[in-house]
Short mmCIF file of C-alpha atoms and ligand atoms in Angstrom, two decimals:
data_model
loop_
_atom_site.label_atom_id
_atom_site.label_comp_id
_atom_site.label_asym_id
_atom_site.label_seq_id
_atom_site.Cartn_x
_atom_site.Cartn_y
_atom_site.Cartn_z
CA MET A 1244 206.84 67.63 -19.41
CA ALA A 1245 208.71 70.15 -17.19
CA GLY A 1246 206.47 72.85 -15.70
CA SER A 1247 205.43 75.70 -17.96
CA PRO A 1248 206.49 79.27 -17.22
CA GLU A 1249 203.91 81.67 -15.79
CA SER A 1250 201.41 83.51 -18.01
CA LEU A 1251 201.77 87.07 -19.24
CA SER A 1252 199.63 89.28 -17.02
CA GLY A 1253 198.89 92.82 -15.89
CA GLN A 1254 200.85 92.10 -12.71
CA ASP A 1255 203.95 93.16 -14.68
CA VAL A 1256 203.59 96.95 -14.52
CA GLY A 1257 204.76 98.53 -17.75
CA SER A 1258 204.52 95.30 -19.76
CA PHE A 1259 202.53 95.24 -23.01
CA ALA A 1260 199.89 93.17 -21.23
CA TYR A 1261 199.66 95.81 -18.49
CA LEU A 1262 199.46 98.71 -20.97
CA THR A 1263 196.82 96.86 -23.02
CA ILE A 1264 194.61 96.32 -19.96
CA LYS A 1265 195.22 99.79 -18.60
CA ASP A 1266 194.99 101.86 -21.78
CA ARG A 1267 193.95 100.08 -24.98
CA ILE A 1268 191.09 97.94 -23.73
CA PRO A 1269 189.30 100.92 -22.09
CA GLN A 1270 189.83 102.79 -25.39
CA ILE A 1271 188.23 99.91 -27.30
CA LEU A 1272 185.29 99.87 -24.86
CA THR A 1273 184.86 103.63 -25.25
CA LYS A 1274 184.81 103.27 -29.05
CA ALA A 1275 182.18 100.53 -28.71
CA ILE A 1276 180.06 102.83 -26.55
CA ASP A 1277 180.48 105.66 -29.08
CA THR A 1278 179.45 103.31 -31.89
CA LEU A 1279 176.25 102.37 -30.05
CA HIS A 1280 175.57 106.05 -29.42
CA ARG A 1281 176.03 106.93 -33.10
CA HIS A 1282 173.49 104.26 -34.09
CA LYS A 1283 170.84 105.59 -31.70
CA SER A 1284 168.59 107.01 -34.45
CA GLU A 1285 168.98 103.85 -36.55
CA PHE A 1286 167.84 101.77 -33.58
CA PHE A 1287 164.86 104.12 -33.09
CA GLU A 1288 163.90 103.95 -36.79
CA LYS A 1289 164.11 100.16 -36.73
CA HIS A 1290 162.64 99.40 -33.32
CA GLY A 1291 161.02 102.58 -31.99
CA GLU A 1292 161.24 103.32 -28.26
CA GLU A 1293 162.41 99.75 -27.60
CA GLY A 1294 165.47 100.41 -29.76
CA THR A 1295 166.28 103.58 -27.85
CA GLU A 1296 165.95 101.77 -24.52
CA ALA A 1297 168.13 98.91 -25.78
CA GLU A 1298 170.87 101.33 -26.82
CA LYS A 1299 170.81 102.93 -23.38
CA LYS A 1300 170.98 99.52 -21.67
CA ALA A 1301 173.91 98.27 -23.78
CA ILE A 1302 175.81 101.48 -23.13
CA SER A 1303 175.24 101.27 -19.39
CA LEU A 1304 176.40 97.63 -19.35
CA LEU A 1305 179.58 98.50 -21.28
CA SER A 1306 180.24 101.50 -19.02
CA LYS A 1307 179.90 99.22 -15.99
CA LEU A 1308 182.35 96.77 -17.59
CA ARG A 1309 184.82 99.60 -18.24
CA ASN A 1310 184.58 100.69 -14.61
CA GLU A 1311 185.14 97.13 -13.33
CA LEU A 1312 188.25 96.92 -15.47
CA GLN A 1313 189.63 100.34 -14.55
CA THR A 1314 189.16 99.72 -10.82
CA ASP A 1315 190.55 96.14 -11.01
CA LYS A 1316 187.35 94.57 -9.67
CA PRO A 1317 187.01 90.75 -9.46
CA ILE A 1318 186.08 89.01 -12.70
CA THR A 1319 182.38 88.09 -12.43
CA PRO A 1320 180.60 85.04 -13.88
CA LEU A 1321 178.62 85.43 -17.11
CA VAL A 1322 174.87 85.63 -16.47
CA GLU A 1323 173.18 85.60 -19.89
CA LYS A 1324 172.33 82.09 -21.13
CA PHE A 1325 174.43 81.23 -24.18
CA VAL A 1326 176.03 78.11 -25.61
CA ASP A 1327 179.39 78.75 -23.90
CA MET A 1328 178.21 80.40 -20.64
CA ASP A 1329 178.87 77.35 -18.47
CA ILE A 1330 182.29 76.70 -20.07
CA TRP A 1331 183.30 80.29 -19.32
CA ASN A 1332 182.09 80.11 -15.72
CA ARG A 1333 183.87 76.79 -15.21
CA TYR A 1334 187.04 78.41 -16.56
CA LEU A 1335 186.62 81.29 -14.10
CA GLU A 1336 186.38 78.73 -11.27
CA TYR A 1337 189.52 77.07 -12.65
CA GLN A 1338 191.35 80.40 -12.53
CA GLN A 1339 190.21 80.82 -8.92
CA SER A 1340 191.52 77.32 -8.11
CA LEU A 1341 194.97 78.32 -9.37
CA MET A 1342 195.17 81.16 -6.86
CA ASN A 1343 196.49 80.90 -3.33
CA GLU A 1344 194.26 81.59 -0.34
CA GLY A 1345 195.49 85.11 0.28
CA ASP A 1346 195.46 86.16 -3.39
CA GLY A 1347 191.74 87.03 -3.46
CA LYS A 1348 189.69 86.66 -6.65
CA PRO A 1349 190.59 86.48 -10.36
CA ARG A 1350 190.83 90.07 -11.48
CA TRP A 1351 191.93 92.25 -14.39
CA PHE A 1352 195.46 93.23 -13.33
CA TYR A 1353 196.25 89.90 -11.67
CA SER A 1354 194.89 87.04 -13.79
CA PRO A 1355 196.45 85.86 -17.09
CA TRP A 1356 196.24 88.54 -19.79
CA LEU A 1357 194.94 85.98 -22.28
CA PHE A 1358 192.00 85.19 -19.97
CA VAL A 1359 191.02 88.76 -19.04
CA GLU A 1360 191.33 90.07 -22.62
CA CYS A 1361 189.19 87.25 -24.06
CA TYR A 1362 186.75 87.71 -21.18
CA MET A 1363 186.42 91.41 -22.00
CA TYR A 1364 185.30 90.69 -25.57
CA ARG A 1365 182.91 88.00 -24.34
CA ARG A 1366 181.41 90.51 -21.88
CA ILE A 1367 180.88 92.97 -24.76
CA HIS A 1368 178.93 90.24 -26.51
CA GLU A 1369 176.93 89.54 -23.33
CA ALA A 1370 176.06 93.24 -22.95
CA VAL A 1371 174.69 93.33 -26.50
CA MET A 1372 172.83 90.02 -26.03
CA GLN A 1373 171.21 91.50 -22.90
CA SER A 1374 169.86 94.43 -24.93
CA PRO A 1375 167.18 93.12 -27.27
CA PRO A 1376 166.13 93.99 -29.93
CA ILE A 1377 169.67 95.13 -30.83
CA ASN A 1378 171.07 91.83 -29.49
CA ASP A 1379 172.60 90.88 -32.86
CA PHE A 1380 174.43 94.19 -33.36
CA ASP A 1381 178.20 93.93 -34.07
CA VAL A 1382 179.84 96.95 -32.42
CA PHE A 1383 182.97 96.36 -34.56
CA GLN A 1384 181.26 95.86 -37.92
CA GLU A 1385 181.72 99.37 -39.29
CA SER A 1386 185.44 99.47 -38.47
CA LYS A 1387 185.92 96.09 -40.20
CA GLU A 1388 184.03 97.40 -43.24
CA GLN A 1389 186.01 100.66 -43.19
CA ASN A 1390 189.26 98.66 -43.26
CA PHE A 1391 188.01 96.90 -46.40
CA PHE A 1392 186.91 100.09 -48.18
CA GLU A 1393 190.13 101.93 -47.31
CA SER A 1394 192.29 99.10 -48.68
CA GLN A 1395 190.69 99.03 -52.15
CA ASP A 1396 193.83 99.92 -54.14
CA SER A 1397 195.86 97.17 -52.45
CA ILE A 1398 193.01 94.68 -52.91
CA ILE A 1399 192.70 95.51 -56.63
CA ALA A 1400 196.48 95.08 -57.04
CA LEU A 1401 196.34 91.71 -55.28
CA CYS A 1402 193.35 90.41 -57.27
CA SER A 1403 194.93 91.55 -60.55
CA TYR A 1404 198.13 89.70 -59.64
CA LEU A 1405 196.12 86.60 -58.69
CA GLN A 1406 194.07 86.53 -61.89
CA GLU A 1407 197.18 87.02 -64.05
CA LEU A 1408 198.91 84.19 -62.14
CA LYS A 1409 195.92 81.88 -62.56
CA ARG A 1410 196.03 82.47 -66.31
CA THR A 1411 199.63 81.28 -66.57
CA VAL A 1412 200.04 78.88 -63.63
CA GLU A 1413 200.09 75.75 -65.83
CA GLU A 1414 203.24 76.97 -67.58
CA LEU A 1415 205.25 77.57 -64.36
CA ASP A 1416 208.08 75.18 -63.51
CA GLU A 1417 208.68 73.90 -59.96
CA VAL A 1418 210.96 76.77 -58.93
CA GLN A 1419 208.64 79.43 -60.35
CA LEU A 1420 205.65 77.82 -58.61
CA LYS A 1421 207.54 77.66 -55.31
CA ASN A 1422 208.42 81.35 -55.61
CA GLU A 1423 204.79 82.27 -56.24
CA PHE A 1424 203.75 80.17 -53.24
CA PHE A 1425 206.27 82.07 -51.11
CA LYS A 1426 204.94 85.42 -52.36
CA PHE A 1427 201.33 84.60 -51.42
CA LEU A 1428 202.46 83.29 -48.01
CA GLN A 1429 204.35 86.52 -47.30
CA VAL A 1430 201.43 88.66 -48.42
CA ALA A 1431 199.20 86.72 -46.00
CA LEU A 1432 201.80 87.26 -43.26
CA TRP A 1433 202.04 91.03 -43.73
CA GLY A 1434 198.27 91.25 -44.16
CA ASN A 1435 198.22 90.45 -40.45
CA LYS A 1436 199.55 93.93 -39.66
CA CYS A 1437 196.06 95.23 -40.47
CA ASP A 1438 194.73 94.69 -36.97
CA LEU A 1439 192.24 97.02 -35.34
CA SER A 1440 192.64 95.82 -31.79
CA LEU A 1441 196.35 96.69 -31.81
CA SER A 1442 195.50 100.09 -33.25
CA GLY A 1443 192.79 100.44 -30.61
CA GLY A 1444 190.17 100.44 -33.35
CA THR A 1445 191.65 103.32 -35.34
CA SER A 1446 192.20 102.67 -39.05
CA SER A 1447 194.79 100.03 -39.94
CA SER A 1448 194.03 99.65 -43.66
CA GLN A 1449 196.61 98.54 -46.24
CA LYS A 1450 197.63 101.48 -48.42
CA SER A 1451 200.52 100.16 -50.51
CA ASN A 1452 200.83 97.23 -52.94
CA LEU A 1453 202.35 94.51 -50.75
CA MET A 1454 203.63 92.49 -53.71
CA ASN A 1455 206.21 95.21 -54.43
CA SER A 1456 207.63 95.30 -50.91
CA LEU A 1457 208.14 91.58 -50.15
CA GLU A 1458 211.90 91.64 -50.76
CA ASP A 1459 212.36 94.65 -48.45
CA LEU A 1460 210.25 92.98 -45.76
CA LYS A 1461 211.96 89.58 -45.95
CA PRO A 1462 214.68 90.39 -43.33
CA LEU A 1463 211.85 91.12 -40.89
CA ILE A 1464 210.76 87.49 -40.92
CA LEU A 1465 212.46 86.16 -37.78
CA VAL A 1466 211.58 82.48 -38.31
CA ASN A 1467 211.03 81.51 -41.94
CA HIS A 1468 209.86 77.92 -42.50
CA MET A 1469 208.34 78.46 -45.97
CA ASP A 1470 210.57 75.71 -47.36
CA HIS A 1471 208.98 73.21 -44.96
CA LEU A 1472 205.52 74.21 -46.20
CA TRP A 1473 206.60 73.87 -49.81
CA SER A 1474 208.12 70.42 -49.36
CA LEU A 1475 205.04 69.22 -47.46
CA LEU A 1476 202.51 70.40 -50.07
CA SER A 1477 204.61 69.70 -53.18
CA LYS A 1478 205.16 66.16 -51.89
CA CYS A 1479 201.39 65.75 -51.39
CA LYS A 1480 200.85 67.08 -54.91
CA LYS A 1481 203.34 64.57 -56.39
CA THR A 1482 202.18 61.51 -54.45
CA ARG A 1483 198.41 62.05 -54.32
CA GLU A 1484 197.19 61.57 -57.86
CA ASN A 1485 193.46 62.13 -57.17
CA ALA A 1486 193.28 62.02 -53.38
CA PRO A 1487 192.36 65.37 -51.79
CA ILE A 1488 194.96 67.68 -50.27
CA ARG A 1489 193.42 69.66 -47.44
CA VAL A 1490 194.77 72.93 -46.04
CA ASP A 1491 192.94 74.45 -43.05
CA ILE A 1492 193.21 78.20 -42.35
CA VAL A 1493 192.37 79.45 -38.87
CA LEU A 1494 191.43 83.00 -39.79
CA ASP A 1495 192.23 86.21 -38.01
CA ASN A 1496 191.21 89.70 -39.10
CA SER A 1497 188.55 90.61 -41.62
CA GLY A 1498 189.13 93.33 -44.20
CA PHE A 1499 192.47 93.36 -46.01
CA GLU A 1500 193.95 90.43 -44.05
CA LEU A 1501 191.01 88.22 -45.04
CA ILE A 1502 191.57 89.18 -48.69
CA THR A 1503 195.18 87.97 -48.40
CA ASP A 1504 193.94 84.67 -46.94
CA LEU A 1505 191.39 84.13 -49.74
CA VAL A 1506 193.96 85.04 -52.39
CA LEU A 1507 196.39 82.50 -50.87
CA ALA A 1508 193.60 79.89 -50.72
CA ASP A 1509 192.67 80.53 -54.37
CA PHE A 1510 196.32 80.19 -55.40
CA LEU A 1511 196.63 76.88 -53.49
CA LEU A 1512 193.74 75.46 -55.53
CA ALA A 1513 194.93 76.94 -58.86
CA SER A 1514 198.41 75.45 -58.32
CA ASN A 1515 197.00 72.10 -57.15
CA LEU A 1516 199.02 72.42 -53.95
CA ALA A 1517 195.64 71.88 -52.28
CA THR A 1518 192.25 70.66 -53.43
CA LYS A 1519 190.17 71.65 -50.34
CA ILE A 1520 190.44 74.62 -48.01
CA HIS A 1521 188.69 74.73 -44.63
CA PHE A 1522 188.31 78.13 -42.95
CA TYR A 1523 187.63 78.77 -39.25
CA GLY A 1524 186.21 82.13 -38.17
CA LYS A 1525 184.77 83.49 -34.93
CA THR A 1526 181.22 82.82 -33.72
CA ILE A 1527 180.92 86.24 -32.03
CA PRO A 1528 182.52 89.67 -32.65
CA TRP A 1529 186.09 89.32 -31.38
CA PHE A 1530 189.23 91.41 -30.81
CA VAL A 1531 187.68 94.22 -32.90
CA SER A 1532 188.73 92.98 -36.34
CA ASP A 1533 188.41 89.20 -36.20
CA THR A 1534 186.36 87.55 -38.95
CA THR A 1535 182.82 86.33 -38.27
CA LYS A 1536 180.74 84.28 -40.72
CA HIS A 1537 178.86 87.49 -41.60
CA ASP A 1538 182.17 89.27 -42.34
CA PHE A 1539 183.35 86.32 -44.49
CA ASN A 1540 180.21 86.26 -46.63
CA TRP A 1541 179.91 90.06 -46.76
CA LEU A 1542 183.49 90.48 -47.99
CA ILE A 1543 183.14 87.89 -50.79
CA GLU A 1544 179.88 89.56 -51.88
CA GLN A 1545 181.60 92.98 -51.91
CA VAL A 1546 184.52 91.66 -53.97
CA LYS A 1547 182.17 89.97 -56.42
CA HIS A 1548 180.26 93.23 -57.00
CA SER A 1549 183.36 95.39 -57.38
CA ASP A 1550 183.66 97.72 -60.41
CA ASP A 1551 187.17 96.40 -60.94
CA LYS A 1552 187.07 93.43 -63.34
CA TRP A 1553 189.85 91.46 -61.62
CA MET A 1554 188.28 91.94 -58.21
CA SER A 1555 184.83 90.92 -59.42
CA LYS A 1556 186.33 87.89 -61.24
CA SER A 1557 188.06 86.89 -57.98
CA GLY A 1558 184.84 87.29 -56.00
CA ALA A 1559 182.96 85.15 -58.54
CA ASP A 1560 185.67 82.46 -58.35
CA TRP A 1561 185.55 82.49 -54.54
CA GLU A 1562 181.78 82.21 -54.50
CA ASP A 1563 182.10 79.24 -56.87
CA HIS A 1564 184.67 77.55 -54.59
CA ILE A 1565 182.13 77.73 -51.78
CA LYS A 1566 179.21 76.61 -53.95
CA MET A 1567 181.24 73.65 -55.29
CA GLY A 1568 182.44 72.64 -51.81
CA ARG A 1569 186.12 73.32 -52.46
CA TRP A 1570 186.04 75.96 -49.71
CA ILE A 1571 184.26 75.12 -46.44
CA TYR A 1572 183.63 77.59 -43.61
CA HIS A 1573 183.42 76.33 -40.01
CA ASP A 1574 181.92 78.05 -36.98
CA HIS A 1575 183.06 76.67 -33.61
CA ILE A 1576 182.65 78.30 -30.20
CA PHE A 1577 186.08 77.12 -29.05
CA TRP A 1578 187.87 79.89 -30.97
CA THR A 1579 186.23 82.51 -28.75
CA LEU A 1580 186.95 80.75 -25.44
CA PRO A 1581 189.97 81.75 -23.31
CA HIS A 1582 191.69 78.34 -23.44
CA GLU A 1583 195.23 77.68 -24.57
CA TYR A 1584 195.21 75.37 -27.62
CA CYS A 1585 196.91 72.57 -25.65
CA ALA A 1586 193.48 72.19 -23.95
CA MET A 1587 191.53 71.83 -27.23
CA SER A 1588 191.57 68.03 -27.37
CA GLN A 1589 189.89 67.99 -23.93
CA VAL A 1590 187.56 70.99 -24.27
CA ALA A 1591 186.58 70.61 -27.94
CA PRO A 1592 187.45 67.06 -29.07
CA ASP A 1593 185.17 67.42 -32.10
CA LEU A 1594 187.15 70.43 -33.35
CA TYR A 1595 190.47 68.70 -32.65
CA ALA A 1596 189.28 65.67 -34.65
CA GLU A 1597 188.26 67.96 -37.53
CA LEU A 1598 191.67 69.63 -37.60
CA GLN A 1599 193.33 66.19 -37.62
CA LYS A 1600 191.92 65.66 -41.12
CA ALA A 1601 194.08 68.46 -42.52
CA ASP A 1602 197.41 68.00 -44.26
CA LEU A 1603 198.47 71.44 -43.04
CA ILE A 1604 196.90 74.02 -40.69
CA LEU A 1605 197.77 77.70 -41.02
CA PHE A 1606 197.13 79.76 -37.87
CA LYS A 1607 196.84 83.44 -38.75
CA GLY A 1608 197.81 86.21 -36.39
CA ASP A 1609 199.03 87.08 -32.98
CA LEU A 1610 196.16 85.93 -30.74
CA ASN A 1611 196.38 82.47 -32.32
CA TYR A 1612 200.13 82.46 -31.58
CA ARG A 1613 199.45 83.46 -27.99
CA LYS A 1614 197.01 80.56 -27.62
CA LEU A 1615 199.35 78.10 -29.39
CA THR A 1616 202.12 78.96 -26.90
CA GLY A 1617 199.79 79.54 -23.93
CA ASP A 1618 200.76 83.24 -23.74
CA ARG A 1619 203.54 82.23 -21.35
CA LYS A 1620 206.93 83.71 -20.49
CA TRP A 1621 208.91 81.18 -22.51
CA ALA A 1622 212.61 81.78 -23.20
CA PHE A 1623 213.02 82.95 -26.82
CA THR A 1624 215.03 79.85 -27.72
CA ILE A 1625 212.49 77.28 -26.46
CA PRO A 1626 211.53 75.05 -29.44
CA PHE A 1627 208.08 75.88 -30.88
CA HIS A 1628 207.12 72.19 -30.50
CA GLN A 1629 207.79 72.34 -26.75
CA ALA A 1630 205.70 75.51 -26.30
CA LEU A 1631 202.77 73.77 -28.04
CA LYS A 1632 202.62 71.36 -25.07
CA GLY A 1633 201.27 68.46 -27.10
CA PHE A 1634 198.93 70.46 -29.37
CA HIS A 1635 199.50 68.96 -32.81
CA PRO A 1636 196.32 67.88 -34.66
CA ALA A 1637 198.30 68.04 -37.92
CA PRO A 1638 201.41 69.74 -39.30
CA LEU A 1639 200.84 73.39 -38.48
CA CYS A 1640 202.31 76.80 -39.18
CA SER A 1641 201.84 80.11 -37.40
CA VAL A 1642 201.64 83.05 -39.83
CA ARG A 1643 201.99 85.92 -37.38
CA THR A 1644 203.25 89.45 -36.98
CA LEU A 1645 204.58 90.04 -33.48
CA LYS A 1646 202.13 92.02 -31.32
CA ALA A 1647 202.62 90.49 -27.86
CA GLU A 1648 205.60 89.73 -25.62
CA VAL A 1649 205.78 86.02 -26.41
CA GLN A 1650 208.07 84.48 -29.02
CA VAL A 1651 209.75 81.05 -29.13
CA GLY A 1652 211.96 79.10 -31.51
CA LEU A 1653 214.55 81.84 -32.02
CA GLN A 1654 218.27 81.32 -32.43
CA PRO A 1655 220.52 81.93 -29.39
CA GLY A 1656 221.02 85.68 -29.01
CA GLN A 1657 218.47 86.62 -31.73
CA GLY A 1658 215.89 88.00 -29.29
CA GLU A 1659 218.44 89.80 -27.14
CA GLU A 1660 220.01 91.40 -30.25
CA LEU A 1661 216.61 92.69 -31.44
CA ALA A 1662 215.73 93.98 -27.95
CA ALA A 1663 218.98 95.93 -27.84
CA SER A 1664 218.31 97.69 -31.15
CA GLU A 1665 214.50 97.88 -31.07
CA PRO A 1666 212.76 97.76 -27.65
CA GLY A 1667 209.34 97.38 -29.34
CA TRP A 1668 210.29 94.47 -31.61
CA LEU A 1669 207.83 92.10 -29.90
CA THR A 1670 204.74 94.32 -30.07
CA THR A 1671 204.74 96.76 -33.01
CA GLY A 1672 203.77 94.22 -35.68
CA LYS A 1673 206.90 95.15 -37.65
CA TYR A 1674 208.42 91.65 -37.40
CA GLY A 1675 206.79 88.37 -38.40
CA VAL A 1676 207.20 84.60 -38.31
CA LEU A 1677 206.19 81.71 -40.54
CA GLN A 1678 206.80 79.12 -37.84
CA PHE A 1679 206.22 75.43 -38.62
CA ASP A 1680 205.69 72.39 -36.41
CA GLY A 1681 205.84 69.29 -38.66
O1 F1X B 2965 195.42 88.22 -33.52
P1 F1X B 2965 195.81 89.54 -34.09
O2 F1X B 2965 194.64 90.23 -34.74
O3 F1X B 2965 197.03 89.44 -35.00
O4 F1X B 2965 196.30 90.47 -32.88
C1 F1X B 2965 195.56 90.51 -31.72
C2 F1X B 2965 196.02 91.71 -30.89
O5 F1X B 2965 195.78 92.89 -31.56
O6 F1X B 2965 195.31 91.73 -29.68
C3 F1X B 2965 196.20 91.61 -28.59
C4 F1X B 2965 196.45 92.95 -27.93
O7 F1X B 2965 195.25 93.55 -27.57
C5 F1X B 2965 197.48 91.08 -29.14
O8 F1X B 2965 197.43 89.70 -29.19
C6 F1X B 2965 197.47 91.61 -30.55
O9 F1X B 2965 198.00 92.88 -30.47
MN1 MN B 2966 192.71 89.63 -34.71
#
């Protein structure tokens, strides 16, 4: 395979990577510090003086991290024992090995953006782990919960639509079923706009009823492979009388986006386009809004106990899918490592083997897209398959709104045309892709 282009990094002054490292990541760290500060009395009530001391320690560790970042200090090895500490420190050594003699040490505004941004979130987790007894505190939990509570109207609209659809799904013909499938896919795509790390942690809840705006949003889908997904799953449905059809969803953000993923997953079962759904979340708090196992279970519990009858019916159905083993949730440390996905079969062969059992894998969101393509400066027209560099455990599809300066698989001139009319087309989240590699 010809050499890959270089990685996005903070070396490119003015780039989105540079502005994220310079402005948004310090803002996210400051919000994390403020969150710890605002929970000071809770920590005291729960743990007494120890809780107060722990809060102070976590804040000082995060302040030190923010200073390292803002003064472009060398990236330092992790020190707190944890399941992935050695993998991280080996990766840091690998980054050092890529550098020339005179280039010094891996550091914030030099090393690959993907590495330093993932490292920052892992250092937040280390700071909290080093501050017992608050070592299981999720500094992002309240903003994830706020996103859920602020999106109630849109969630109720979505659950009502889902329950109505489930009541009549048996009567739909092929074309009607395909159209419903496309609607739920698009809702899951645009649910990805609700992303707290892009908004720097400020509210990004869904206010309107997405179902009513899908037609208007359709031209904003730059690569639309929904037909490929339909033919794959409808063929499975036709040819597999009783054999399972498995769709794996690599989750992204909690809150409204997770609702759109669960609604899509429920539709896939109701339409028999799938019989098993496997979900993959994050083992530690990640990129502000990413879903942890706690978030996944908390959200289903909230939906089940909603006052709205369609929401509570949906929550009860989802709890039943889990109880009956139709929905399975996986925790794997690989998703919160800095590695590009082309390294998965080497670094996490067990996870790669698990994904190989799927008929289709949906990767939600921008960070997953960055890892699928290695967060590299590919030309816009490079085929998606080439950018995957051999990563292909099963037929896969990225369901992503654009929030980073990497995009492949476009038509000749498509990227240049967008750049001419909208300089921010790659990073505002306004445009999306449903990009398939069969
Ligand atoms: O994966 P997601 O939630 O869709 O987006 C992750 C993100 O918010 O974080 C990075 C910028 O900080 C970008 O990859 C993107 O903007
Ligand atoms: Mn995310």
